[in-house]
Amino acid sequence: MELTNREIARYSRQIILPGIGVKGQKRLKASSVLIVGAGGLGCPVSSNLAGAGIGTLGIIDYDNIEITNLHRQLLHSESSIGKSKVESIKNFIANLNSDVKVQTHQVLLNSKNALEIITKYDLVVDASDNVATRYLLNDACVLENKTLISGSALQMEGQMTVYNYKNGPCYRCIFPKPPPPETVQNCGDGGVLGAITGVIGSLQSMEVIKVILDHDDVLAGKLLLYDGASCSFRTIKLRNKRQDCDVCGVTPNITKLIDYEQFCGMAASDKDSGLNILESNERVTVEDYRNYNKDHLLIDVRSANEFEICKLNNAINIPIKRLLADKIDNDLKEEMKEKSVFVVCRRGNDSQLAVRHLNEKLGIRSKDLIGGLHSWTHTIDKDFPIY
Ligand SMILES: Nc1ncnc2c1ncn2[C@@H]1O[C@H](COP(=O)(O)OP(=O)(O)OP(=O)(O)O)[C@@H](O)[C@H]1O
């Protein structure tokens, strides 16, 4: 695979680097990389790899662009809201570097399609945002013998590592069991800054290039932690490959892909509606709440910043962490014991955790507003802010 004069000019500033050269550039050109997720991490990974001249990029994402994506998913634009994320990135790359072949997969990567998609690529980037996809990708990469470059970002922090590289550990070696679903936060719940996804996505791209160039010091068996608030990077050593790992160990139990939602404790009915942990008599619809005209307390368990964005009339803010730690003002606690109590959050997940805690641990009878403020906007007041 030769380089054209145009390619020599285009990539000259990286070809002259000692670790790359013409040979390295040809390797990049001959490579194919699958990027799973066209969001906060997928955008910087795609632009960096397209710019560097990776021959073929596969981009997989089932989702369409929303306005809440634009502060960090910088390859998408206002005019693309409502349109496909993968097509948006394909268009961006066509303008940036028309020599790169882009294969789009506008599907949800799942146990049925993962192996046949992944097998077509040399290596895989995990730019997704959920635990089920992380285990799916890990197992599929082990079964297909592909290196997995994994990143995550939340709030002001991010992490990155390379799994399944030259006899190094896989994701399951480090995390044999998934975390309880109610402890997992995503960007929608916890927030994230675009510069953080930019940093982690760029670091992932760097590792992709190093793996392709067979660089000596790939970040395998180590985890890089980035804290944007203190501008600090830390690398911690991970354990070695686990001999008894369920998927990459000596006698693996997992020899084909499994049901990852079930493995991660997400019931099929939870996929769209989130948590569903309360009895029906502990929940009310937003219409029922709107029609409730007796004296009551409405507790909003979102963070103080979210409460500042918007709130229902007379709502009292007790962020979920404070509530679960029982840090509730004593007078308010007494009042809660005497009155009807309703609990609301953004989408109706944290409010359920709060109601369970209030009912079971503090003996405060309370009810959760099903679907939270999202449901309020959709059913009661379309002018109420949604985020
Ligand atoms: N199994 C999967 N198959 C295909 N795409 C996936 C899969 N899992 C996650 N994704 C995609 O990965 C991307 C992750 O992006 P990001 O973390 O920025 O979150 P988001 O869903 O775009 O935004 P937000 O959480 O703010 O709504 C999303 O576009 C999501 O659709």
Tab-separated table of C-alpha atoms and ligand atoms in Angstrom:
chain	number	residue	atom	x	y	z
A	1	MET	CA	0.000	0.000	0.000
A	2	GLU	CA	1.868	3.096	-1.250
A	3	LEU	CA	1.291	6.712	-0.166
A	4	THR	CA	0.286	9.233	-2.838
A	5	ASN	CA	2.010	12.648	-3.014
A	6	ARG	CA	-1.147	14.164	-1.573
A	7	GLU	CA	-1.032	11.781	1.374
A	8	ILE	CA	2.669	12.507	1.932
A	9	ALA	CA	1.870	16.228	2.108
A	10	ARG	CA	-1.243	15.753	4.245
A	11	TYR	CA	0.465	13.575	6.851
A	12	SER	CA	3.968	15.067	6.607
A	13	ARG	CA	3.921	16.576	10.101
A	14	GLN	CA	3.315	13.169	11.649
A	15	ILE	CA	5.349	11.112	9.150
A	16	ILE	CA	8.489	12.979	10.242
A	17	LEU	CA	7.990	11.847	13.841
A	18	PRO	CA	10.583	9.211	14.800
A	19	GLY	CA	7.977	6.616	15.858
A	20	ILE	CA	5.926	6.868	12.655
A	21	GLY	CA	7.738	7.361	9.334
A	22	VAL	CA	6.384	6.228	5.961
A	23	LYS	CA	6.114	2.660	7.230
A	24	GLY	CA	3.960	3.748	10.185
A	25	GLN	CA	1.741	5.928	8.001
A	26	LYS	CA	1.162	2.985	5.665
A	27	ARG	CA	0.173	0.875	8.663
A	28	LEU	CA	-2.361	3.483	9.753
A	29	LYS	CA	-3.734	3.568	6.206
A	30	ALA	CA	-4.083	-0.218	6.131
A	31	SER	CA	-5.910	-0.347	9.482
A	32	SER	CA	-9.551	-0.484	10.364
A	33	VAL	CA	-10.975	0.654	13.693
A	34	LEU	CA	-14.503	0.253	15.060
A	35	ILE	CA	-15.753	3.092	17.285
A	36	VAL	CA	-18.700	2.091	19.462
A	37	GLY	CA	-20.673	5.211	20.394
A	38	ALA	CA	-20.818	8.458	18.403
A	39	GLY	CA	-21.246	10.684	21.461
A	40	GLY	CA	-18.922	12.525	23.848
A	41	LEU	CA	-15.968	10.167	23.421
A	42	GLY	CA	-16.828	8.945	19.913
A	43	CYS	CA	-16.596	12.469	18.450
A	44	PRO	CA	-12.958	13.233	19.420
A	45	VAL	CA	-11.903	9.645	18.698
A	46	SER	CA	-13.435	9.830	15.195
A	47	SER	CA	-11.937	13.209	14.310
A	48	ASN	CA	-8.459	12.334	15.627
A	49	LEU	CA	-8.347	8.991	13.835
A	50	ALA	CA	-9.760	10.370	10.587
A	51	GLY	CA	-7.239	13.207	10.715
A	52	ALA	CA	-4.384	10.786	11.313
A	53	GLY	CA	-5.312	8.750	8.248
A	54	ILE	CA	-6.709	5.472	9.600
A	55	GLY	CA	-7.859	3.757	6.386
A	56	THR	CA	-11.265	2.525	7.547
A	57	LEU	CA	-13.402	3.721	10.440
A	58	GLY	CA	-16.548	1.897	11.498
A	59	ILE	CA	-18.944	3.946	13.593
A	60	ILE	CA	-21.799	2.370	15.468
A	61	ASP	CA	-24.617	4.186	17.291
A	62	TYR	CA	-28.399	3.754	17.158
A	63	ASP	CA	-29.126	7.240	18.471
A	64	ASN	CA	-30.108	10.616	17.008
A	65	ILE	CA	-28.647	13.984	17.990
A	66	GLU	CA	-30.297	15.987	20.769
A	67	ILE	CA	-29.628	19.549	21.865
A	68	THR	CA	-28.223	18.234	25.182
A	69	ASN	CA	-25.419	16.548	23.207
A	70	LEU	CA	-24.011	19.664	21.553
A	71	HIS	CA	-21.937	21.065	24.425
A	72	ARG	CA	-19.589	18.087	24.126
A	73	GLN	CA	-20.316	16.132	20.950
A	74	LEU	CA	-18.586	18.666	18.777
A	75	LEU	CA	-18.810	16.931	15.398
A	76	HIS	CA	-22.598	17.302	15.486
A	77	SER	CA	-24.270	20.646	14.856
A	78	GLU	CA	-27.533	22.494	15.487
A	79	SER	CA	-28.744	21.743	11.971
A	80	SER	CA	-28.355	18.003	12.675
A	81	ILE	CA	-30.609	17.848	15.730
A	82	GLY	CA	-32.960	14.893	15.299
A	83	LYS	CA	-30.697	13.283	12.709
A	84	SER	CA	-28.498	10.209	12.990
A	85	LYS	CA	-25.254	10.546	14.977
A	86	VAL	CA	-23.370	8.116	12.748
A	87	GLU	CA	-24.393	9.944	9.557
A	88	SER	CA	-23.378	13.246	11.136
A	89	ILE	CA	-19.879	11.919	11.881
A	90	LYS	CA	-19.658	10.371	8.426
A	91	ASN	CA	-20.386	13.796	6.896
A	92	PHE	CA	-17.823	15.462	9.134
A	93	ILE	CA	-15.132	12.975	8.113
A	94	ALA	CA	-16.019	13.277	4.416
A	95	ASN	CA	-15.234	17.001	4.699
A	96	LEU	CA	-12.120	16.538	6.808
A	97	ASN	CA	-10.467	13.620	5.027
A	98	SER	CA	-12.213	12.097	2.041
A	99	ASP	CA	-9.601	9.326	1.805
A	100	VAL	CA	-10.929	7.664	4.970
A	101	LYS	CA	-13.553	4.981	4.314
A	102	VAL	CA	-16.392	5.277	6.824
A	103	GLN	CA	-18.752	2.406	7.489
A	104	THR	CA	-21.781	3.414	9.522
A	105	HIS	CA	-23.829	0.994	11.601
A	106	GLN	CA	-26.967	2.699	12.873
A	107	VAL	CA	-27.935	-0.095	15.233
A	108	LEU	CA	-27.779	-0.976	18.890
A	109	LEU	CA	-24.764	-3.224	19.308
A	110	ASN	CA	-26.075	-6.346	21.021
A	111	SER	CA	-25.350	-10.042	21.460
A	112	LYS	CA	-26.928	-10.869	18.104
A	113	ASN	CA	-24.901	-8.531	15.897
A	114	ALA	CA	-21.677	-7.811	17.856
A	115	LEU	CA	-19.441	-10.625	16.582
A	116	GLU	CA	-20.272	-10.173	12.908
A	117	ILE	CA	-19.599	-6.416	13.126
A	118	ILE	CA	-16.469	-6.573	15.288
A	119	THR	CA	-14.803	-9.293	13.252
A	120	LYS	CA	-14.470	-6.880	10.290
A	121	TYR	CA	-12.168	-4.500	12.204
A	122	ASP	CA	-8.610	-4.691	13.541
A	123	LEU	CA	-9.385	-3.056	16.872
A	124	VAL	CA	-12.262	-1.629	18.814
A	125	VAL	CA	-12.802	1.612	20.760
A	126	ASP	CA	-15.348	1.613	23.571
A	127	ALA	CA	-16.880	5.092	23.471
A	128	SER	CA	-20.206	3.920	24.881
A	129	ASP	CA	-21.848	4.974	28.128
A	130	ASN	CA	-23.315	1.928	29.838
A	131	VAL	CA	-22.143	-1.129	31.716
A	132	ALA	CA	-24.039	-3.696	29.641
A	133	THR	CA	-22.303	-2.507	26.456
A	134	ARG	CA	-18.923	-2.568	28.224
A	135	TYR	CA	-19.304	-6.264	29.127
A	136	LEU	CA	-20.705	-7.080	25.693
A	137	LEU	CA	-17.786	-5.373	23.963
A	138	ASN	CA	-15.267	-6.985	26.257
A	139	ASP	CA	-16.564	-10.490	25.695
A	140	ALA	CA	-16.924	-9.980	21.948
A	141	CYS	CA	-13.357	-8.632	21.721
A	142	VAL	CA	-11.994	-11.587	23.703
A	143	LEU	CA	-13.907	-14.057	21.513
A	144	GLU	CA	-12.725	-12.294	18.339
A	145	ASN	CA	-9.220	-11.669	19.701
A	146	LYS	CA	-9.365	-7.878	19.269
A	147	THR	CA	-7.778	-5.219	21.431
A	148	LEU	CA	-10.300	-2.931	23.170
A	149	ILE	CA	-9.442	0.690	23.915
A	150	SER	CA	-11.801	1.688	26.687
A	151	GLY	CA	-12.666	5.155	27.993
A	152	SER	CA	-15.217	6.752	30.266
A	153	ALA	CA	-15.961	10.282	31.422
A	154	LEU	CA	-18.275	11.707	34.058
A	155	GLN	CA	-18.506	15.120	35.673
A	156	MET	CA	-14.898	16.438	35.804
A	157	GLU	CA	-13.147	13.058	35.665
A	158	GLY	CA	-12.245	10.395	33.168
A	159	GLN	CA	-10.530	7.030	32.856
A	160	MET	CA	-8.844	5.138	30.079
A	161	THR	CA	-7.130	1.791	29.525
A	162	VAL	CA	-6.445	-0.874	26.900
A	163	TYR	CA	-7.908	-4.350	27.425
A	164	ASN	CA	-7.063	-7.685	25.894
A	165	TYR	CA	-3.718	-6.519	24.550
A	166	LYS	CA	-0.787	-8.932	24.300
A	167	ASN	CA	-1.903	-11.241	27.109
A	168	GLY	CA	-2.964	-8.336	29.357
A	169	PRO	CA	-6.176	-8.386	31.411
A	170	CYS	CA	-9.655	-7.952	29.969
A	171	TYR	CA	-12.440	-5.878	31.529
A	172	ARG	CA	-13.839	-8.963	33.293
A	173	CYS	CA	-10.442	-9.731	34.843
A	174	ILE	CA	-10.698	-6.374	36.606
A	175	PHE	CA	-14.477	-6.274	37.136
A	176	PRO	CA	-15.761	-9.873	37.278
A	177	LYS	CA	-19.175	-8.690	38.503
A	178	PRO	CA	-21.229	-5.676	37.364
A	179	PRO	CA	-22.033	-2.922	39.881
A	180	PRO	CA	-25.611	-2.753	41.275
A	181	PRO	CA	-27.645	-0.846	38.631
A	182	GLU	CA	-28.793	1.827	41.090
A	183	THR	CA	-25.172	2.844	41.776
A	184	VAL	CA	-24.367	3.555	38.119
A	185	GLN	CA	-24.489	7.175	36.988
A	186	ASN	CA	-24.423	8.454	33.414
A	187	CYS	CA	-23.836	11.916	31.957
A	188	GLY	CA	-27.576	12.625	32.013
A	189	ASP	CA	-27.686	12.069	35.788
A	190	GLY	CA	-24.244	13.257	36.886
A	191	GLY	CA	-23.291	15.757	34.190
A	192	VAL	CA	-20.014	16.024	32.297
A	193	LEU	CA	-17.864	18.769	30.821
A	194	GLY	CA	-17.048	18.624	27.092
A	195	ALA	CA	-13.361	19.246	27.723
A	196	ILE	CA	-13.240	16.030	29.805
A	197	THR	CA	-14.665	13.841	27.031
A	198	GLY	CA	-12.298	15.659	24.673
A	199	VAL	CA	-9.270	14.738	26.804
A	200	ILE	CA	-10.276	11.092	27.288
A	201	GLY	CA	-11.286	10.646	23.629
A	202	SER	CA	-7.923	12.084	22.541
A	203	LEU	CA	-6.087	9.735	24.895
A	204	GLN	CA	-8.021	6.799	23.451
A	205	SER	CA	-7.050	7.872	19.902
A	206	MET	CA	-3.413	8.025	20.969
A	207	GLU	CA	-3.561	4.442	22.271
A	208	VAL	CA	-5.239	3.281	19.048
A	209	ILE	CA	-2.366	4.741	17.049
A	210	LYS	CA	0.221	3.186	19.399
A	211	VAL	CA	-1.401	-0.253	19.149
A	212	ILE	CA	-1.421	-0.035	15.346
A	213	LEU	CA	2.216	1.071	15.295
A	214	ASP	CA	3.156	-1.656	17.784
A	215	HIS	CA	4.529	0.921	20.182
A	216	ASP	CA	6.351	-0.428	23.261
A	217	ASP	CA	4.422	1.438	25.905
A	218	VAL	CA	0.718	0.861	25.291
A	219	LEU	CA	-1.429	1.565	28.379
A	220	ALA	CA	-2.391	-2.088	28.964
A	221	GLY	CA	-2.519	-3.498	32.500
A	222	LYS	CA	-2.712	0.065	33.797
A	223	LEU	CA	-5.558	2.504	34.271
A	224	LEU	CA	-5.141	6.193	33.621
A	225	LEU	CA	-7.220	8.473	35.848
A	226	TYR	CA	-7.724	12.099	34.894
A	227	ASP	CA	-9.133	14.668	37.298
A	228	GLY	CA	-9.919	17.851	35.407
A	229	ALA	CA	-10.730	19.796	38.580
A	230	SER	CA	-7.180	19.487	39.921
A	231	CYS	CA	-5.623	18.933	36.477
A	232	SER	CA	-3.974	15.742	37.645
A	233	PHE	CA	-3.207	12.497	35.857
A	234	ARG	CA	-2.543	9.278	37.768
A	235	THR	CA	-1.766	5.831	36.451
A	236	ILE	CA	-2.519	2.825	38.605
A	237	LYS	CA	-1.389	-0.706	37.930
A	238	LEU	CA	-4.183	-3.170	37.264
A	239	ARG	CA	-4.063	-6.816	38.272
A	240	ASN	CA	-2.687	-9.323	35.783
A	241	LYS	CA	-4.904	-11.389	33.541
A	242	ARG	CA	-7.027	-13.622	35.782
A	243	GLN	CA	-6.444	-17.323	35.172
A	244	ASP	CA	-10.015	-17.982	36.325
A	245	CYS	CA	-11.573	-15.135	34.293
A	246	ASP	CA	-15.009	-16.156	33.026
A	247	VAL	CA	-14.199	-15.171	29.463
A	248	CYS	CA	-10.413	-15.011	28.945
A	249	GLY	CA	-9.313	-17.476	31.648
A	250	VAL	CA	-7.900	-20.963	31.185
A	251	THR	CA	-11.290	-22.694	31.172
A	252	PRO	CA	-13.778	-19.943	30.337
A	253	ASN	CA	-17.459	-20.279	31.242
A	254	ILE	CA	-18.444	-17.766	28.590
A	255	THR	CA	-17.780	-19.105	25.114
A	256	LYS	CA	-20.523	-17.170	23.337
A	257	LEU	CA	-22.236	-13.857	23.967
A	258	ILE	CA	-24.855	-13.764	26.728
A	259	ASP	CA	-27.767	-11.504	27.699
A	260	TYR	CA	-25.870	-8.477	29.035
A	261	GLU	CA	-28.877	-6.502	30.259
A	262	GLN	CA	-29.854	-9.448	32.406
A	263	PHE	CA	-26.244	-9.969	33.539
A	264	CYS	CA	-26.089	-6.315	34.624
A	265	GLY	CA	-29.388	-6.585	36.487
A	266	MET	CA	-31.508	-4.559	34.073
A	267	ALA	CA	-34.892	-6.240	33.560
A	268	ALA	CA	-36.263	-5.949	30.012
A	269	SER	CA	-39.026	-3.656	31.273
A	270	ASP	CA	-36.434	-1.312	32.824
A	271	LYS	CA	-34.669	-0.469	29.561
A	272	ASP	CA	-36.826	2.518	28.709
A	273	SER	CA	-38.396	3.370	32.007
A	274	GLY	CA	-35.336	3.075	34.258
A	275	LEU	CA	-35.767	1.747	37.798
A	276	ASN	CA	-38.956	0.073	38.898
A	277	ILE	CA	-38.478	-0.875	42.518
A	278	LEU	CA	-41.627	0.356	44.262
A	279	GLU	CA	-45.086	-1.115	44.814
A	280	SER	CA	-47.850	0.635	42.867
A	281	ASN	CA	-49.300	2.146	46.087
A	282	GLU	CA	-45.974	3.945	46.623
A	283	ARG	CA	-46.214	5.791	43.304
A	284	VAL	CA	-48.491	8.394	41.745
A	285	THR	CA	-48.785	9.738	38.226
A	286	VAL	CA	-48.024	13.397	37.627
A	287	GLU	CA	-51.735	13.953	36.822
A	288	ASP	CA	-52.749	12.484	40.183
A	289	TYR	CA	-50.220	14.712	41.888
A	290	ARG	CA	-51.454	17.803	40.008
A	291	ASN	CA	-55.027	17.005	41.160
A	292	TYR	CA	-54.019	16.440	44.785
A	293	ASN	CA	-55.200	19.533	46.607
A	294	LYS	CA	-54.579	18.697	50.277
A	295	ASP	CA	-51.755	19.990	52.410
A	296	HIS	CA	-48.559	18.087	51.587
A	297	LEU	CA	-44.781	18.327	51.141
A	298	LEU	CA	-43.053	17.948	47.802
A	299	ILE	CA	-39.414	16.878	48.140
A	300	ASP	CA	-37.202	17.336	45.077
A	301	VAL	CA	-34.129	15.078	45.334
A	302	ARG	CA	-32.111	16.506	42.441
A	303	SER	CA	-28.826	18.318	43.035
A	304	ALA	CA	-28.874	21.970	44.075
A	305	ASN	CA	-27.667	22.994	40.595
A	306	GLU	CA	-30.504	21.129	38.942
A	307	PHE	CA	-33.007	22.595	41.397
A	308	GLU	CA	-31.762	26.008	40.309
A	309	ILE	CA	-32.585	25.195	36.671
A	310	CYS	CA	-36.275	24.612	37.377
A	311	LYS	CA	-38.621	23.485	40.158
A	312	LEU	CA	-42.269	22.804	40.829
A	313	ASN	CA	-44.194	25.187	43.096
A	314	ASN	CA	-43.342	24.817	46.789
A	315	ALA	CA	-40.816	22.036	46.182
A	316	ILE	CA	-38.190	21.586	48.904
A	317	ASN	CA	-34.743	20.516	47.766
A	318	ILE	CA	-33.042	17.621	49.576
A	319	PRO	CA	-30.419	16.169	47.160
A	320	ILE	CA	-30.558	12.371	47.053
A	321	LYS	CA	-27.105	11.908	48.626
A	322	ARG	CA	-28.124	14.009	51.633
A	323	LEU	CA	-31.414	12.225	51.954
A	324	LEU	CA	-29.852	8.752	51.814
A	325	ALA	CA	-27.303	9.870	54.426
A	326	ASP	CA	-30.247	10.979	56.630
A	327	LYS	CA	-28.992	14.553	56.605
A	328	ILE	CA	-32.487	16.015	56.846
A	329	ASP	CA	-33.264	18.985	59.048
A	330	ASN	CA	-35.011	17.709	62.232
A	331	ASP	CA	-37.997	20.080	62.002
A	332	LEU	CA	-38.530	19.097	58.395
A	333	LYS	CA	-38.261	15.424	59.311
A	334	GLU	CA	-40.995	15.877	61.927
A	335	GLU	CA	-43.181	17.713	59.411
A	336	MET	CA	-42.630	14.903	56.900
A	337	LYS	CA	-43.911	12.391	59.450
A	338	GLU	CA	-47.151	14.331	59.843
A	339	LYS	CA	-48.000	15.318	56.282
A	340	SER	CA	-48.427	13.550	52.953
A	341	VAL	CA	-45.032	13.483	51.241
A	342	PHE	CA	-44.358	13.282	47.514
A	343	VAL	CA	-40.895	12.905	46.010
A	344	VAL	CA	-39.790	14.049	42.563
A	345	CYS	CA	-36.573	13.956	40.531
A	346	ARG	CA	-35.669	14.442	36.861
A	347	ARG	CA	-36.888	11.136	35.444
A	348	GLY	CA	-38.269	9.127	38.360
A	349	ASN	CA	-35.288	6.947	39.341
A	350	ASP	CA	-33.708	8.731	42.310
A	351	SER	CA	-37.174	9.575	43.626
A	352	GLN	CA	-37.867	5.835	43.942
A	353	LEU	CA	-34.638	5.273	45.872
A	354	ALA	CA	-35.624	8.172	48.118
A	355	VAL	CA	-39.148	6.840	48.717
A	356	ARG	CA	-37.806	3.387	49.539
A	357	HIS	CA	-35.366	4.926	52.019
A	358	LEU	CA	-37.962	7.216	53.604
A	359	ASN	CA	-40.536	4.433	53.905
A	360	GLU	CA	-38.255	1.638	55.081
A	361	LYS	CA	-35.507	3.393	57.040
A	362	LEU	CA	-37.176	6.507	58.445
A	363	GLY	CA	-40.807	5.392	58.673
A	364	ILE	CA	-41.917	8.376	56.587
A	365	ARG	CA	-44.790	7.393	54.278
A	366	SER	CA	-44.056	8.968	50.910
A	367	LYS	CA	-44.885	8.520	47.230
A	368	ASP	CA	-42.821	8.929	44.116
A	369	LEU	CA	-43.957	10.928	41.059
A	370	ILE	CA	-43.741	8.440	38.205
A	371	GLY	CA	-41.476	9.669	35.415
A	372	GLY	CA	-40.428	12.776	37.376
A	373	LEU	CA	-40.168	16.233	35.846
A	374	HIS	CA	-39.829	14.785	32.345
A	375	SER	CA	-43.285	13.359	32.706
A	376	TRP	CA	-44.515	16.694	34.105
A	377	THR	CA	-43.309	18.469	30.960
A	378	HIS	CA	-44.730	15.846	28.611
A	379	THR	CA	-48.156	15.532	30.265
A	380	ILE	CA	-48.912	18.642	32.302
A	381	ASP	CA	-46.903	21.662	31.213
A	382	LYS	CA	-45.048	21.632	27.917
A	383	ASP	CA	-43.384	24.941	28.817
A	384	PHE	CA	-41.707	23.461	31.889
A	385	PRO	CA	-37.927	23.217	31.118
A	386	ILE	CA	-36.621	19.795	30.144
A	387	TYR	CA	-33.019	18.702	30.274
B	1	LIG	N1	-24.885	-0.833	22.659
B	1	LIG	C1	-24.759	0.316	21.975
B	1	LIG	N2	-24.864	0.313	20.632
B	1	LIG	C2	-24.752	1.456	19.923
B	1	LIG	N3	-24.528	2.649	20.487
B	1	LIG	C3	-24.421	2.722	21.817
B	1	LIG	C4	-24.526	1.559	22.633
B	1	LIG	N4	-24.391	1.935	23.921
B	1	LIG	C5	-24.195	3.268	23.920
B	1	LIG	N5	-24.225	3.749	22.665
B	1	LIG	C6	-24.064	5.145	22.254
B	1	LIG	O1	-22.901	5.654	22.869
B	1	LIG	C7	-23.017	7.075	22.928
B	1	LIG	C8	-22.446	7.532	24.246
B	1	LIG	O2	-22.426	8.921	24.214
B	1	LIG	P1	-22.515	9.816	25.500
B	1	LIG	O3	-21.850	9.111	26.620
B	1	LIG	O4	-21.955	11.145	25.156
B	1	LIG	O5	-24.063	9.859	25.878
B	1	LIG	P2	-25.392	10.335	25.119
B	1	LIG	O6	-26.347	9.188	25.204
B	1	LIG	O7	-25.107	10.866	23.758
B	1	LIG	O8	-25.865	11.574	25.988
B	1	LIG	P3	-26.740	11.750	27.304
B	1	LIG	O9	-26.322	10.644	28.252
B	1	LIG	O10	-26.347	13.099	27.787
B	1	LIG	O11	-28.148	11.660	26.858
B	1	LIG	C9	-24.491	7.423	22.764
B	1	LIG	O12	-24.664	8.118	21.545
B	1	LIG	C10	-25.176	6.071	22.737
B	1	LIG	O13	-26.284	6.028	21.852
